[in-house]
PDB file of N, CA, C and O in Angstrom:
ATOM      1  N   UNK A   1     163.217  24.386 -29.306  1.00 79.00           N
ATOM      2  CA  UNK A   1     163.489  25.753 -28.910  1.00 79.00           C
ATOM      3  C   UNK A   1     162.604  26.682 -29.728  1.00 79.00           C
ATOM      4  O   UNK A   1     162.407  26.443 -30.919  1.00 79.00           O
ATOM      5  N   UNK A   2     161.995  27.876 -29.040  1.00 87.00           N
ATOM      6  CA  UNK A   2     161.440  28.640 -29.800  1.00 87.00           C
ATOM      7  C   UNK A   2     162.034  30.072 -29.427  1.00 87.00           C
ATOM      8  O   UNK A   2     162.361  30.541 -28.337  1.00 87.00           O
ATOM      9  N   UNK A   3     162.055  30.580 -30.668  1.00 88.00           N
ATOM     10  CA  UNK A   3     162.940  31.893 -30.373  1.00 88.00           C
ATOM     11  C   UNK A   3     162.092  32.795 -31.712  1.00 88.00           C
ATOM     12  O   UNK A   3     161.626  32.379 -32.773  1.00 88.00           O
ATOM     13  N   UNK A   4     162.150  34.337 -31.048  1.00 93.00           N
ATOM     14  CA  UNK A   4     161.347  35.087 -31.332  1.00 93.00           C
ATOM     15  C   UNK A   4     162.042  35.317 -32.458  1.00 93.00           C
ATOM     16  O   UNK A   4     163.234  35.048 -32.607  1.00 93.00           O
ATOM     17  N   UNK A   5     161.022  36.022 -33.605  1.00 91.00           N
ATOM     18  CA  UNK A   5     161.737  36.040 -35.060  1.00 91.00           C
ATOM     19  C   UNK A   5     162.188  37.429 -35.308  1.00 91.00           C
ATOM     20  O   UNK A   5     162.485  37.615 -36.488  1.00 91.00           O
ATOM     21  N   UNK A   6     162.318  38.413 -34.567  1.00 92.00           N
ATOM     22  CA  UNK A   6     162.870  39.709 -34.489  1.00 92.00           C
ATOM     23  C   UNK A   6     164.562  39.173 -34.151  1.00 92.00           C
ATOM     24  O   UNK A   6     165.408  40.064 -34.218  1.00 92.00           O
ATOM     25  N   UNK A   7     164.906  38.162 -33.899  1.00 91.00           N
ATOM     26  CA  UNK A   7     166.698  37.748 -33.113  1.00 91.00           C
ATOM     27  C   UNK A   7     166.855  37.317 -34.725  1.00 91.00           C
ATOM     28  O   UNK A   7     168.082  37.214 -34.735  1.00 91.00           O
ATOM     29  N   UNK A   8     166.564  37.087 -35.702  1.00 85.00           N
ATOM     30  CA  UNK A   8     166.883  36.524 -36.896  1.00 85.00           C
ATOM     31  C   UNK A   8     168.075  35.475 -37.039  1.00 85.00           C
ATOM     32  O   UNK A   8     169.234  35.539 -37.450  1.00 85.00           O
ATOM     33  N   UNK A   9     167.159  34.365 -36.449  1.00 82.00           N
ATOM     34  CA  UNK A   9     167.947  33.441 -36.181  1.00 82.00           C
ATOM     35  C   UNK A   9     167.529  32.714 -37.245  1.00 82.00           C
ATOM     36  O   UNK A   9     168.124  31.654 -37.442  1.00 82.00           O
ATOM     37  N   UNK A  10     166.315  33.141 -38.262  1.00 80.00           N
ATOM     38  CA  UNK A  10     166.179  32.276 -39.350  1.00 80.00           C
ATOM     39  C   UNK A  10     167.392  32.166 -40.516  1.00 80.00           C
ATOM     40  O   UNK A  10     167.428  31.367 -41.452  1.00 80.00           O
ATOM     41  N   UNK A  11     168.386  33.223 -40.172  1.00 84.00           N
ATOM     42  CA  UNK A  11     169.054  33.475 -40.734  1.00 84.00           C
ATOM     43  C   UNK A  11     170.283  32.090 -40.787  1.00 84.00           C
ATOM     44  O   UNK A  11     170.948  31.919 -41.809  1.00 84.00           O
ATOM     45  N   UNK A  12     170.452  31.153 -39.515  1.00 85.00           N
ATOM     46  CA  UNK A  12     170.902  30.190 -39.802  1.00 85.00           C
ATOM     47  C   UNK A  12     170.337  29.235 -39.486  1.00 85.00           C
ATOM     48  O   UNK A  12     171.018  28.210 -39.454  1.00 85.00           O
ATOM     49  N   UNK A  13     169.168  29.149 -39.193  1.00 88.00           N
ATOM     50  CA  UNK A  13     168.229  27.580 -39.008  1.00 88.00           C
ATOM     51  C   UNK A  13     167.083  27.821 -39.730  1.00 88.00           C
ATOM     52  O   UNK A  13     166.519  28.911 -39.636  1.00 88.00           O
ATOM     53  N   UNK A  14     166.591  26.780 -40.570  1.00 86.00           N
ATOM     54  CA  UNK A  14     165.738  26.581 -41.200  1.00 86.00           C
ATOM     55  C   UNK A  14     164.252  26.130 -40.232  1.00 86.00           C
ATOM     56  O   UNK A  14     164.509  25.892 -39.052  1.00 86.00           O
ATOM     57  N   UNK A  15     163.006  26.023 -40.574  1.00 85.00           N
ATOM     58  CA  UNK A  15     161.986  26.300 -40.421  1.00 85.00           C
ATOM     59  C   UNK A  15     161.991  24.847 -39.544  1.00 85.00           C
ATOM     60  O   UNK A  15     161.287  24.717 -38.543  1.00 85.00           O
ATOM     61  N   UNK A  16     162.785  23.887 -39.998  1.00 88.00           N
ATOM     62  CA  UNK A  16     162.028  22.427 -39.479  1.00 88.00           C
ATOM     63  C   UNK A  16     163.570  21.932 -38.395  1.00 88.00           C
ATOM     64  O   UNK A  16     163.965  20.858 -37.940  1.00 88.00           O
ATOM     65  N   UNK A  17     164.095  23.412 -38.333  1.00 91.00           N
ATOM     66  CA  UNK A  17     164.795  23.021 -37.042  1.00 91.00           C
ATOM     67  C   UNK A  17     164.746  23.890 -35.935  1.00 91.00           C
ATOM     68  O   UNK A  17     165.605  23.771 -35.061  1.00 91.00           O
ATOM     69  N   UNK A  18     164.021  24.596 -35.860  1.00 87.00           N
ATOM     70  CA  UNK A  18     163.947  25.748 -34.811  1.00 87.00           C
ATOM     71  C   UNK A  18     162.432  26.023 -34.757  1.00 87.00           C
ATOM     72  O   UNK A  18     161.812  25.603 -35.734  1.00 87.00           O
ATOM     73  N   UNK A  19     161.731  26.633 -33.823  1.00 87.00           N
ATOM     74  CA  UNK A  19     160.385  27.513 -33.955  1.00 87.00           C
ATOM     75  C   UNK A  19     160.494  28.804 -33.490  1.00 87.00           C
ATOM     76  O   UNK A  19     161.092  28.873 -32.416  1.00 87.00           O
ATOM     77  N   UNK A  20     160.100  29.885 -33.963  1.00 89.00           N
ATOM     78  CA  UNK A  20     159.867  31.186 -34.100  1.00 89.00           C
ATOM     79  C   UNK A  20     158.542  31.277 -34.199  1.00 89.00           C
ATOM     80  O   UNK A  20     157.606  30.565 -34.563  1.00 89.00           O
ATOM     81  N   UNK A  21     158.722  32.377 -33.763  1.00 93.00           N
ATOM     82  CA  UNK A  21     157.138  33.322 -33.278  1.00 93.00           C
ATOM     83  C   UNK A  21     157.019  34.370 -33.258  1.00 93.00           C
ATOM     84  O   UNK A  21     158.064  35.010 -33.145  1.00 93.00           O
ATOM     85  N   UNK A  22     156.074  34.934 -33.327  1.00 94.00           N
ATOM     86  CA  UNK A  22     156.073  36.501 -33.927  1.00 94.00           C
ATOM     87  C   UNK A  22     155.348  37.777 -32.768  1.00 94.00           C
ATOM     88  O   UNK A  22     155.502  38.997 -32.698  1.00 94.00           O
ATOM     89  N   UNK A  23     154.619  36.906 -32.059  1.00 96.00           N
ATOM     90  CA  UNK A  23     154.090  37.530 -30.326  1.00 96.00           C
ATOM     91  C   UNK A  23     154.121  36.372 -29.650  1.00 96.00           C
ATOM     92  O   UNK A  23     154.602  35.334 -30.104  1.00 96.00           O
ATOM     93  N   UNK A  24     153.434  36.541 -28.153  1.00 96.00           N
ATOM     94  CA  UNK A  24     153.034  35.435 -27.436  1.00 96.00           C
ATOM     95  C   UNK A  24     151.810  34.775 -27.580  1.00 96.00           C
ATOM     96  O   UNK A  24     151.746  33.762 -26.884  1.00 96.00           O
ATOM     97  N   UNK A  25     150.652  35.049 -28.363  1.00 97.00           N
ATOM     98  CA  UNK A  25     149.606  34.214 -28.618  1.00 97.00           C
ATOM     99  C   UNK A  25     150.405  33.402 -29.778  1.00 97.00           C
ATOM    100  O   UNK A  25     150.585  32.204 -29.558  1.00 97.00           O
ATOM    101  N   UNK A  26     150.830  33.870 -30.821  1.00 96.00           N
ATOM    102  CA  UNK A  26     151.873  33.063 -31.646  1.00 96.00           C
ATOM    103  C   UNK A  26     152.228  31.348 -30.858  1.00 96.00           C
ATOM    104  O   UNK A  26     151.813  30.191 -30.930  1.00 96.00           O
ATOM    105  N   UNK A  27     153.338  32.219 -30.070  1.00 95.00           N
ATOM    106  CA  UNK A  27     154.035  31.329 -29.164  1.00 95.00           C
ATOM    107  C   UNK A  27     153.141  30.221 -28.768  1.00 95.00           C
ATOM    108  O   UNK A  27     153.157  29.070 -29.204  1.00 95.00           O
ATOM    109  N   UNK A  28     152.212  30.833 -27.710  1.00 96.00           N
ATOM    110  CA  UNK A  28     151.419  29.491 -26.960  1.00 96.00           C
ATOM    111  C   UNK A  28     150.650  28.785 -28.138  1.00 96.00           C
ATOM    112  O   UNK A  28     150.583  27.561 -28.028  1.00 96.00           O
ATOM    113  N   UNK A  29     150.029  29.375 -29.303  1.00 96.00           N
ATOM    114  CA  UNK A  29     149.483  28.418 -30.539  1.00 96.00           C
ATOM    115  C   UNK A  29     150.450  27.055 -30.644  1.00 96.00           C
ATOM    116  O   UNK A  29     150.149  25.868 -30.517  1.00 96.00           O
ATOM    117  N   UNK A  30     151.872  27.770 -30.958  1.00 93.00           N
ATOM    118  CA  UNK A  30     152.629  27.156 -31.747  1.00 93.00           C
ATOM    119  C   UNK A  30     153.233  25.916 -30.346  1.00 93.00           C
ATOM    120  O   UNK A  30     153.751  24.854 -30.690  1.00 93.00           O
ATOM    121  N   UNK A  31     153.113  26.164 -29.291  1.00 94.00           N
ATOM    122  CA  UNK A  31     153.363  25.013 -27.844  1.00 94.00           C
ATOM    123  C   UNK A  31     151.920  24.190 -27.371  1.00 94.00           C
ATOM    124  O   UNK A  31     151.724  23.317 -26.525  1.00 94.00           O
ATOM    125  N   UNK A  32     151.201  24.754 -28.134  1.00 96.00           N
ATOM    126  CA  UNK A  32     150.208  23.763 -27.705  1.00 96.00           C
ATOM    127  C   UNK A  32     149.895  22.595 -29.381  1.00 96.00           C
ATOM    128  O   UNK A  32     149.354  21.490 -29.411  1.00 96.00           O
ATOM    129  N   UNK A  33     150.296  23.151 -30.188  1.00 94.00           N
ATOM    130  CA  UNK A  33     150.626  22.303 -31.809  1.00 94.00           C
ATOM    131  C   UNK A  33     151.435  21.500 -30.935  1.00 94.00           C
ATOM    132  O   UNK A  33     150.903  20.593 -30.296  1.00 94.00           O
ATOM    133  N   UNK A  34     152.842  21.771 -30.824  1.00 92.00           N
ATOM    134  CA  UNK A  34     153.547  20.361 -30.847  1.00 92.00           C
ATOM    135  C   UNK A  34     153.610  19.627 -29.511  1.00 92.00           C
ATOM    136  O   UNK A  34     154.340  18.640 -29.416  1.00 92.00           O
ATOM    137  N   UNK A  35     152.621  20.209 -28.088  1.00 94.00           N
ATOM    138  CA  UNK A  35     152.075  19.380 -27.453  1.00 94.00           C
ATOM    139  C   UNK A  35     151.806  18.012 -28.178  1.00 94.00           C
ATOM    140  O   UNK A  35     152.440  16.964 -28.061  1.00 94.00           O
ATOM    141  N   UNK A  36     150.690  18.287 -28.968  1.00 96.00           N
ATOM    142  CA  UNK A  36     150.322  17.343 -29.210  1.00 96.00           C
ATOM    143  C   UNK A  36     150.389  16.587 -30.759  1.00 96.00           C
ATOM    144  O   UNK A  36     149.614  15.871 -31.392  1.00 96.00           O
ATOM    145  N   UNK A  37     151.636  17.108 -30.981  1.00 94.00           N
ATOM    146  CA  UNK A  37     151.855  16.679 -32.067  1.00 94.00           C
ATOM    147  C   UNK A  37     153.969  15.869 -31.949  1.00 94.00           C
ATOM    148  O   UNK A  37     154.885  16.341 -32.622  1.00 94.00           O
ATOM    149  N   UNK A  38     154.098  14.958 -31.183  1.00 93.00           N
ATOM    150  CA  UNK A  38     155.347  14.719 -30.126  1.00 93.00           C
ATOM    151  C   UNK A  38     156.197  14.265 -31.461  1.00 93.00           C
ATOM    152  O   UNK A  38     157.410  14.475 -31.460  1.00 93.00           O
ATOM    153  N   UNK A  39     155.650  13.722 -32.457  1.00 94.00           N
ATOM    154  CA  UNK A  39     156.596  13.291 -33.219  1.00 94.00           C
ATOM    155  C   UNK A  39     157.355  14.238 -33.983  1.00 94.00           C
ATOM    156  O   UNK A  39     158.558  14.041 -34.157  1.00 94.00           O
ATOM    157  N   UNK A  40     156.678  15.416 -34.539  1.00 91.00           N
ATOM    158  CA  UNK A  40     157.000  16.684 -34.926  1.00 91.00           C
ATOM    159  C   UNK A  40     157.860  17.455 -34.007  1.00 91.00           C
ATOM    160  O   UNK A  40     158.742  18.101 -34.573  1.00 91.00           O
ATOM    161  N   UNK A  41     157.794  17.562 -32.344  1.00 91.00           N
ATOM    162  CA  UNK A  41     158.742  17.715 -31.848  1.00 91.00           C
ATOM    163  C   UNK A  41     159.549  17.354 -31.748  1.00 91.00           C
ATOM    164  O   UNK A  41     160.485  18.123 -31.525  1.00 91.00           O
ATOM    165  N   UNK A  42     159.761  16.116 -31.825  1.00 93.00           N
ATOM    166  CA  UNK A  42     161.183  15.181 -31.564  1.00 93.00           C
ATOM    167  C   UNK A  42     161.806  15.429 -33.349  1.00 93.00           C
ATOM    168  O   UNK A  42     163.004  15.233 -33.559  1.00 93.00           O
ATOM    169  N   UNK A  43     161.070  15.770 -34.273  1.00 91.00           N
ATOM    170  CA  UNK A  43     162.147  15.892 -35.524  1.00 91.00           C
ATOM    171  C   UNK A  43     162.703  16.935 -35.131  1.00 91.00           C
ATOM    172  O   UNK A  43     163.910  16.922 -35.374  1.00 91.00           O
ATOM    173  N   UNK A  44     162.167  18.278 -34.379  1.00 89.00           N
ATOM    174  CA  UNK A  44     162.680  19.684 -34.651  1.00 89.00           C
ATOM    175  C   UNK A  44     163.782  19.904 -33.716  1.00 89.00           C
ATOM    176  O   UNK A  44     164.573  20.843 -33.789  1.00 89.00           O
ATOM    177  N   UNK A  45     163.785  19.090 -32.937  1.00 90.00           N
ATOM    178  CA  UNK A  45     164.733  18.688 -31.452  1.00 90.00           C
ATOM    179  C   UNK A  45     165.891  18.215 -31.948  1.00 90.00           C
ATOM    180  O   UNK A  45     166.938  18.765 -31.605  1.00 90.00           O
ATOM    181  N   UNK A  46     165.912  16.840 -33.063  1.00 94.00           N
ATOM    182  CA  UNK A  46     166.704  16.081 -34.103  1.00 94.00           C
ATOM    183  C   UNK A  46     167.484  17.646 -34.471  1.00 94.00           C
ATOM    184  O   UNK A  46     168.268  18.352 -33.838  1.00 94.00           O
ATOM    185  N   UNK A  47     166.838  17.762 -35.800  1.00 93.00           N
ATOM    186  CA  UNK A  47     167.354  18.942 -36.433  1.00 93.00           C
ATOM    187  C   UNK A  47     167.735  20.083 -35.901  1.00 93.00           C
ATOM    188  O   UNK A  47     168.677  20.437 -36.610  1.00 93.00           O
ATOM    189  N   UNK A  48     167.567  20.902 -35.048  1.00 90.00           N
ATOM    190  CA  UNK A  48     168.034  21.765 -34.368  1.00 90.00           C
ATOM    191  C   UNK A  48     169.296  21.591 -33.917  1.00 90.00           C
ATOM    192  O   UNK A  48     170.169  22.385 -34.265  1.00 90.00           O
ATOM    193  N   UNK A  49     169.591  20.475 -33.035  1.00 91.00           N
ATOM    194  CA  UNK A  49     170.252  19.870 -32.252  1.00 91.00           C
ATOM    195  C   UNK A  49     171.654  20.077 -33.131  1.00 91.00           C
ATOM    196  O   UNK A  49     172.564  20.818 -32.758  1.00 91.00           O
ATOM    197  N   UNK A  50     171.683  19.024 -34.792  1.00 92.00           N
ATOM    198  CA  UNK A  50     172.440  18.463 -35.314  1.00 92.00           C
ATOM    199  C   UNK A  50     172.758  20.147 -36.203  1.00 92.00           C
ATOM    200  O   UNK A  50     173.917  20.491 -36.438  1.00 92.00           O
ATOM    201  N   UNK A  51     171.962  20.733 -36.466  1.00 90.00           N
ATOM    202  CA  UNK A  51     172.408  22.530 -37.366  1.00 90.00           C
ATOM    203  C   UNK A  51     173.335  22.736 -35.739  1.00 90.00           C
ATOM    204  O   UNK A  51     174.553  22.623 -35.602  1.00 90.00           O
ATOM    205  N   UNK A  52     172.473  23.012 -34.819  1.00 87.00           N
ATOM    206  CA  UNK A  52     174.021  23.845 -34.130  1.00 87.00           C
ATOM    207  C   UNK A  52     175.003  23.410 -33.358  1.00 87.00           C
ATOM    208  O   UNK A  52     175.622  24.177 -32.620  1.00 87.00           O
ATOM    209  N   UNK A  53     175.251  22.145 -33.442  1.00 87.00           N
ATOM    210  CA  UNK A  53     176.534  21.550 -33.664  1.00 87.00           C
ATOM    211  C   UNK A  53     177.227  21.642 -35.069  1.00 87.00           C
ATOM    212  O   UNK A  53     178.401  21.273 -35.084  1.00 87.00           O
ATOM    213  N   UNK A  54     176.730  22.041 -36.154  1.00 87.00           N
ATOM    214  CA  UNK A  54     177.242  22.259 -36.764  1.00 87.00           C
ATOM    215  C   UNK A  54     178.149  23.669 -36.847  1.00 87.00           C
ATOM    216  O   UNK A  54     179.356  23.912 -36.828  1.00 87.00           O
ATOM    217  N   UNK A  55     176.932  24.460 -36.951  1.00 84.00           N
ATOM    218  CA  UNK A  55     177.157  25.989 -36.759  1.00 84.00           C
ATOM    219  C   UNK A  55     178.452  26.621 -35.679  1.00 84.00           C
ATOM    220  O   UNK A  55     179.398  27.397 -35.820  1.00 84.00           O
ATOM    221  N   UNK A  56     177.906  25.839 -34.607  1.00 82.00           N
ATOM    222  CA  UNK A  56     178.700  26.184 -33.366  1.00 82.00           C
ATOM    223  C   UNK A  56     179.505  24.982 -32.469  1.00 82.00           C
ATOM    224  O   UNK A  56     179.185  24.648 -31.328  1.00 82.00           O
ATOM    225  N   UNK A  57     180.469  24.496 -33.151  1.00 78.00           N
ATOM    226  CA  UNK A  57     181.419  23.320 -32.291  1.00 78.00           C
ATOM    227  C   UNK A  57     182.543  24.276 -31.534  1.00 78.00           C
ATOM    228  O   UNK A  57     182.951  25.437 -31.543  1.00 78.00           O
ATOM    229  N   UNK A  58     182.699  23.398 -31.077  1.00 81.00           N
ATOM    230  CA  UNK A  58     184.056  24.307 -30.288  1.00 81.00           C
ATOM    231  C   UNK A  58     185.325  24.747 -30.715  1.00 81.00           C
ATOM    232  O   UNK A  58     186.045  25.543 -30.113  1.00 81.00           O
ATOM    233  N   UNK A  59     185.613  24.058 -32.032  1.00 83.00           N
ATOM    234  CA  UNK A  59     186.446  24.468 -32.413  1.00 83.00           C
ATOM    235  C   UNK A  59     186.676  25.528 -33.417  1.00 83.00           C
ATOM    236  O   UNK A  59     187.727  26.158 -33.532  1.00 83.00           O
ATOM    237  N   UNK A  60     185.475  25.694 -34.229  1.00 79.00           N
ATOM    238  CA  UNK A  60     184.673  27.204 -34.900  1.00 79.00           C
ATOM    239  C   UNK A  60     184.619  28.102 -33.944  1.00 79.00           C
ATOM    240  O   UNK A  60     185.035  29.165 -34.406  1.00 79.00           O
ATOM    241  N   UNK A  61     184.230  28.241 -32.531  1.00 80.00           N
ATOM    242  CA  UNK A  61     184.065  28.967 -31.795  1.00 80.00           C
ATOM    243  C   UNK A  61     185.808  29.866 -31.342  1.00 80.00           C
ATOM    244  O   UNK A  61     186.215  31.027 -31.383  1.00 80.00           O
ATOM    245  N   UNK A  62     186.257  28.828 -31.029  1.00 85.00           N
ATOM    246  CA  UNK A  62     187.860  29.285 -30.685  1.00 85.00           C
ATOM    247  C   UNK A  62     187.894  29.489 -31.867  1.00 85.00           C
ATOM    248  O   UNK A  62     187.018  30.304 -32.155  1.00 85.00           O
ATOM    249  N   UNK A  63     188.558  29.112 -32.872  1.00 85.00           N
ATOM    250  CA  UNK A  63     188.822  29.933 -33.953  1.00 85.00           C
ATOM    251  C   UNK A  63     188.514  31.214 -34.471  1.00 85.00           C
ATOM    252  O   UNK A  63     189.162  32.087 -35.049  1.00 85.00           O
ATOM    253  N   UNK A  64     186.734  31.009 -33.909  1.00 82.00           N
ATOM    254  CA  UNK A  64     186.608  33.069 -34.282  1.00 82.00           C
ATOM    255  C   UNK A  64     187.171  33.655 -32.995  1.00 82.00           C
ATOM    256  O   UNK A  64     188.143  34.339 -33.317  1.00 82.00           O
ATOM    257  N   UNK A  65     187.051  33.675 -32.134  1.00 87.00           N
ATOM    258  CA  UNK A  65     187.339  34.272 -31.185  1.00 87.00           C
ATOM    259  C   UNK A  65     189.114  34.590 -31.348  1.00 87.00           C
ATOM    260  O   UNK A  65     189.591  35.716 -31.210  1.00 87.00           O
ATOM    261  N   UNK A  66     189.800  33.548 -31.613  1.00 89.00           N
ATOM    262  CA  UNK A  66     191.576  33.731 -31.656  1.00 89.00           C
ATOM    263  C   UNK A  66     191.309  35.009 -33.219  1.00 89.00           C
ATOM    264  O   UNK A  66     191.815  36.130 -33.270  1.00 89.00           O
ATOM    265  N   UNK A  67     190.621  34.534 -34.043  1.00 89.00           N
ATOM    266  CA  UNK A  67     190.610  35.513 -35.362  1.00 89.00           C
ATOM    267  C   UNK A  67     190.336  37.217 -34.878  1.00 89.00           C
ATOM    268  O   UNK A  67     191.056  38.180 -35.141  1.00 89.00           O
ATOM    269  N   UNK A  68     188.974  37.191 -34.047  1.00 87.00           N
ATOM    270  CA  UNK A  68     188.554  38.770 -33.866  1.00 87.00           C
ATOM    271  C   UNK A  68     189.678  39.049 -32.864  1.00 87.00           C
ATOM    272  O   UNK A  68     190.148  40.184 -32.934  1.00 87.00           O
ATOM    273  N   UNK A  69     190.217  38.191 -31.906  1.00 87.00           N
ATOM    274  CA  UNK A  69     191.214  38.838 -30.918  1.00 87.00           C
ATOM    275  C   UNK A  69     192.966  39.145 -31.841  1.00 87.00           C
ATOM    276  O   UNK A  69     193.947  39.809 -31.505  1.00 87.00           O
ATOM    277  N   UNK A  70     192.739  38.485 -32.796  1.00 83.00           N
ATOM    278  CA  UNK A  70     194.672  38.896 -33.330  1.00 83.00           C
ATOM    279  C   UNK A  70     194.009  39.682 -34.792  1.00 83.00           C
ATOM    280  O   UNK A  70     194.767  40.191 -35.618  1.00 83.00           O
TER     281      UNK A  70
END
């Protein structure tokens, strides 16, 4: 996943689980790197994956939600 770094999502994923970008020449640099670089994608895919299941399970989720609603 690549997500623009103005959403400050670095704020809960670290560098080697997410990609951020700062314009769209950024962007396409940084999609044509892990074109061809597949093993580096498949770690950031790994890691990403396993942070927001962490971050965000379902049962963290209901829980904030029952918290901000009572």
């Amino acid at each position: 996943t690549f997500i623009d770094k103005k959403t400050k999502f670095s704020d809960f994923f670290n560098e080697d689980e997410v990609g951020s970008y700062n314009n769209i020449n950024d962007l396409g640099n940084k999609i044509e790197f892990f074109l061809l670089n597949e093993n580096k994608l498949n770690m950031y895919g790994k890691n990403g994956r396993k942070r927001y299941f962490q971050l965000f399970n379902n049962k963290k989720v209901a829980n904030e939600i029952i918290n901000k609603t009572y």
